[in-house]
Short mmCIF file of C-alpha atoms in Angstrom, two decimals:
data_model
loop_
_atom_site.label_atom_id
_atom_site.label_comp_id
_atom_site.label_asym_id
_atom_site.label_seq_id
_atom_site.Cartn_x
_atom_site.Cartn_y
_atom_site.Cartn_z
CA MET A 1 115.62 114.81 221.89
CA ALA A 2 112.54 115.35 223.67
CA ARG A 3 110.50 118.92 222.96
CA ILE A 4 109.70 121.36 225.87
CA LYS A 5 106.21 121.62 225.88
CA ILE A 6 105.06 124.86 226.46
CA LEU A 7 101.62 126.76 227.41
CA LEU A 8 101.24 130.11 226.61
CA ALA A 9 99.08 132.21 228.99
CA ASP A 10 98.38 135.97 228.13
CA PRO A 11 95.15 137.79 227.71
CA HIS A 12 96.26 139.13 224.05
CA ALA A 13 95.63 136.96 221.34
CA MET A 14 98.11 138.97 219.00
CA VAL A 15 100.76 138.60 221.64
CA ARG A 16 100.14 134.84 221.99
CA GLU A 17 100.34 134.10 218.12
CA ALA A 18 103.43 136.32 217.78
CA ILE A 19 105.29 134.42 220.72
CA ARG A 20 104.14 131.04 219.13
CA THR A 21 105.30 132.13 215.73
CA GLN A 22 108.68 132.57 217.15
CA LEU A 23 109.28 129.86 219.55
CA GLU A 24 108.03 127.08 217.15
CA VAL A 25 110.93 127.95 214.92
CA GLU A 26 113.33 126.70 217.67
CA ARG A 27 113.44 122.67 217.31
CA ASP A 28 113.46 121.96 220.81
CA PHE A 29 110.21 123.90 221.54
CA VAL A 30 106.50 122.79 221.09
CA VAL A 31 103.64 125.03 221.93
CA ILE A 32 100.88 122.70 222.91
CA GLY A 33 98.21 125.14 224.17
CA GLU A 34 96.97 128.94 224.68
CA ALA A 35 95.15 130.27 227.42
CA ALA A 36 93.73 134.04 227.83
CA ASN A 37 92.49 133.43 231.66
CA THR A 38 93.46 131.65 234.70
CA SER A 39 90.34 129.19 234.50
CA LYS A 40 91.34 127.98 230.71
CA THR A 41 95.23 127.86 232.18
CA THR A 42 94.24 125.66 234.56
CA ASP A 43 92.07 123.21 232.55
CA LEU A 44 95.01 123.46 229.62
CA ILE A 45 97.63 122.06 232.77
CA LYS A 46 95.47 119.35 233.82
CA LYS A 47 94.64 118.02 230.37
CA LEU A 48 98.69 118.66 228.63
CA SER A 49 101.15 118.40 231.66
CA PRO A 50 103.50 121.31 230.08
CA ASP A 51 106.87 121.58 230.95
CA ILE A 52 106.76 125.37 230.98
CA ILE A 53 103.87 128.01 231.45
CA ILE A 54 104.79 131.49 229.90
CA LEU A 55 102.68 133.63 231.97
CA ASP A 56 101.70 137.04 231.68
CA LEU A 57 101.23 138.72 235.35
CA GLU A 58 98.21 140.25 234.53
CA LEU A 59 96.18 137.43 232.79
CA GLN A 60 92.46 137.78 232.76
CA GLY A 61 90.60 136.21 236.01
CA PHE A 62 92.41 137.69 238.54
CA PHE A 63 96.11 139.01 239.27
CA SER A 64 98.56 136.38 238.57
CA PHE A 65 100.54 136.41 241.97
CA ASP A 66 97.03 135.07 243.61
CA PHE A 67 97.16 132.32 241.00
CA PHE A 68 100.57 131.29 242.16
CA PRO A 69 99.61 129.31 245.16
CA GLN A 70 97.24 126.95 243.11
CA LEU A 71 99.73 126.38 240.54
CA SER A 72 102.42 125.24 243.23
CA ARG A 73 99.64 123.08 244.89
CA TYR A 74 98.18 121.18 242.04
CA PHE A 75 101.00 121.23 239.50
CA PRO A 76 104.36 121.62 240.94
CA ALA A 77 106.34 119.61 238.02
CA THR A 78 105.22 122.70 235.58
CA ARG A 79 107.58 125.26 235.89
CA VAL A 80 106.82 129.27 235.27
CA VAL A 81 108.42 131.66 233.25
CA ILE A 82 106.81 135.38 233.58
CA LEU A 83 106.56 137.32 230.63
CA SER A 84 105.60 140.67 231.46
CA ALA A 85 105.70 144.57 230.59
CA LEU A 86 105.92 145.24 234.46
CA CYS A 87 109.68 145.66 234.73
CA THR A 88 110.16 146.89 238.46
CA LYS A 89 112.57 145.18 240.69
CA SER A 90 109.80 144.45 243.01
CA HIS A 91 107.66 142.46 240.58
CA VAL A 92 110.51 140.22 239.76
CA ILE A 93 111.32 139.47 243.37
CA ALA A 94 107.70 138.98 244.01
CA ALA A 95 107.29 136.51 241.21
CA LEU A 96 110.19 134.59 242.02
CA GLN A 97 109.12 134.18 245.85
CA ASN A 98 105.84 133.25 245.02
CA ARG A 99 106.42 130.40 242.19
CA ALA A 100 108.05 131.45 239.03
CA SER A 101 111.50 129.99 238.25
CA GLY A 102 112.13 132.97 235.33
CA TYR A 103 111.08 136.24 234.68
CA VAL A 104 111.59 138.36 231.08
CA PHE A 105 110.40 141.48 230.15
CA LYS A 106 108.45 142.10 227.19
CA SER A 107 110.69 144.61 225.72
CA SER A 108 113.38 141.73 225.27
CA SER A 109 114.35 139.81 222.16
CA TYR A 110 112.79 136.26 221.14
CA GLU A 111 116.72 135.25 221.89
CA THR A 112 116.23 136.68 225.55
CA LEU A 113 112.82 134.38 226.10
CA ALA A 114 114.15 130.86 224.45
CA GLU A 115 117.38 131.41 226.83
CA ALA A 116 115.11 131.78 229.56
CA ILE A 117 112.70 128.83 228.67
CA ARG A 118 115.93 126.48 228.00
CA THR A 119 117.36 127.20 231.51
CA VAL A 120 114.17 126.73 233.60
CA ALA A 121 113.61 123.84 231.72
CA ALA A 122 117.26 122.55 232.80
CA GLY A 123 116.25 123.23 236.56
CA GLY A 124 117.78 126.79 236.88
CA ILE A 125 116.38 129.88 237.22
CA TYR A 126 116.52 133.30 234.63
CA VAL A 127 116.38 136.66 236.12
CA PRO A 128 116.91 139.88 234.53
CA VAL A 129 120.11 141.72 234.68
CA SER A 130 118.71 144.47 236.98
CA LEU A 131 118.40 142.06 239.85
CA SER A 132 121.13 142.03 242.26
CA LYS A 133 123.46 139.26 243.88
CA SER A 134 121.66 139.65 247.28
CA ASP A 135 117.91 139.66 245.75
CA LEU A 136 118.86 136.73 243.76
CA ARG A 137 120.20 134.86 246.77
CA THR A 138 117.20 135.54 248.82
CA CYS A 139 114.57 134.72 246.04
CA ILE A 140 116.66 130.95 245.93
CA LYS A 141 116.21 130.41 249.60
CA ARG A 142 112.87 131.31 249.71
CA LYS A 143 111.85 128.84 246.98
CA ASN A 144 114.10 126.15 248.13
CA ARG A 145 112.59 126.27 251.27
CA ALA A 146 108.83 126.44 249.91
CA ALA A 147 109.76 123.18 247.83
CA LEU A 148 111.20 121.57 250.74
CA ASP A 149 108.16 122.49 252.81
CA GLN A 150 106.06 120.42 250.22
CA SER A 151 108.43 117.19 250.13
CA ARG A 152 108.26 116.87 253.69
CA ASN A 153 104.50 116.12 253.44
CA LEU A 154 106.07 112.49 251.71
CA THR A 155 106.64 109.42 253.71
CA LEU A 156 110.06 107.94 253.94
CA ARG A 157 108.84 105.31 251.75
CA GLN A 158 107.49 107.68 248.98
CA GLN A 159 110.81 109.41 249.22
CA GLU A 160 112.86 106.79 248.64
CA VAL A 161 110.63 105.31 245.73
CA LEU A 162 110.83 108.90 244.08
CA ASP A 163 114.31 109.32 244.43
CA LEU A 164 115.09 105.96 242.87
CA ALA A 165 112.85 106.70 240.01
CA ALA A 166 114.39 109.90 239.24
CA GLU A 167 117.44 107.60 239.04
CA GLY A 168 115.43 105.76 236.34
CA PHE A 169 115.00 102.62 237.72
CA THR A 170 111.82 100.64 236.91
CA ASN A 171 108.97 99.53 239.11
CA SER A 172 110.89 95.84 239.22
CA GLU A 173 114.37 97.36 240.15
CA ILE A 174 112.98 99.86 242.95
CA ALA A 175 110.86 96.66 244.26
CA SER A 176 114.34 94.61 244.23
CA ARG A 177 116.42 97.35 246.00
CA LEU A 178 113.76 98.33 248.63
CA TYR A 179 112.81 94.36 249.26
CA ILE A 180 109.32 95.09 248.40
CA SER A 181 107.07 93.99 245.77
CA ARG A 182 106.45 95.66 242.26
CA ARG A 183 102.60 95.99 243.48
CA THR A 184 103.58 97.76 246.41
CA VAL A 185 106.11 100.02 244.29
CA GLU A 186 103.01 100.75 241.90
CA ALA A 187 100.87 101.75 244.63
CA HIS A 188 103.36 103.93 246.19
CA ARG A 189 103.84 105.74 242.99
CA ALA A 190 100.29 106.20 242.55
CA ARG A 191 99.72 107.56 245.99
CA LEU A 192 102.88 109.81 245.03
CA MET A 193 101.05 111.10 241.73
CA HIS A 194 97.84 111.92 243.80
CA LYS A 195 99.55 113.68 246.79
CA LEU A 196 101.74 115.81 244.23
CA ALA A 197 98.95 116.49 241.80
CA LEU A 198 100.78 114.87 238.88
CA ASN A 199 99.21 113.50 235.88
CA ASP A 200 101.57 110.74 234.51
CA ARG A 201 104.95 109.35 234.91
CA ALA A 202 106.66 111.83 233.25
CA ALA A 203 105.71 114.66 235.75
CA LEU A 204 106.62 112.37 238.32
CA ILE A 205 110.13 112.04 237.12
CA ARG A 206 110.32 115.90 236.44
CA TYR A 207 109.16 116.75 239.90
CA ALA A 208 111.91 114.20 241.06
CA TYR A 209 114.26 115.83 238.98
CA LYS A 210 113.29 119.37 240.43
CA MET A 211 113.59 117.93 244.14
CA ARG A 212 116.69 116.36 243.81
CA GLY A 213 118.33 119.62 242.50
CA ILE A 214 117.09 121.66 245.68
CA GLN A 215 118.35 118.78 247.96
CA LEU A 216 121.71 119.20 246.84
CA GLY A 217 122.15 122.78 247.62
CA GLY A 218 119.92 124.87 244.97
CA TYR A 219 119.10 124.97 241.42
CA ASN A 220 121.49 123.15 238.87
CA GLN A 221 121.74 126.10 236.59
CA VAL A 222 121.64 129.89 236.51
CA SER A 223 121.13 131.46 233.11
CA SER A 224 124.19 133.80 231.78
CA THR A 225 122.04 136.76 232.69
CA ALA A 226 122.02 136.05 236.34
CA LYS A 227 125.64 134.70 236.78
CA SER A 228 126.80 138.10 235.93
CA ASN A 229 125.08 139.33 239.22
CA THR A 230 125.97 136.45 241.04
CA GLN A 231 130.03 136.49 240.53
#
């Protein structure tokens, strides 16, 4: 089973060490890097292509809400879980609307953080119980709209290649289905990765899964914490 690759971005070394120690007990997690500021975080995302960033809103460099547009533009396949001492509903909503797929309070248990990571890695969103049903619906609608706006920058052929890649087809199989050459498929993949700022084929597949989930009408999974507010 492929492990979930996690990048820790928190200004406090002791916090990062404690989180790493707890997460590495989990067999399906691997912590691949740590950063104390936005510059280092950006460098590590480029080099390591994490699946999940655990991000403190008060990361050194500038307030992390200002960092989100950069994440969304250049690293669309990497998903964000906020781990913060800021526990107000307004911070949770702002984080989800700006880029995050999960929000965990620092007062929560490690089990809660692990649940949030798995939920987000599976394509879902994770929110605290304090978020109401209407708040959650608003956040999802705005996140869907932003992601679809990004997908509209793709040509029809690029979208077809992306969809077939998400279904697991090889370059040769995609070429056969679309009646184009394998070299043309490879060129489309290269342009897709450049346009979406993705580093490798795995990142492209993760992005494709994410977009398919949104086009089907929302996130594939919402954590049990969120479900109690949506039923």
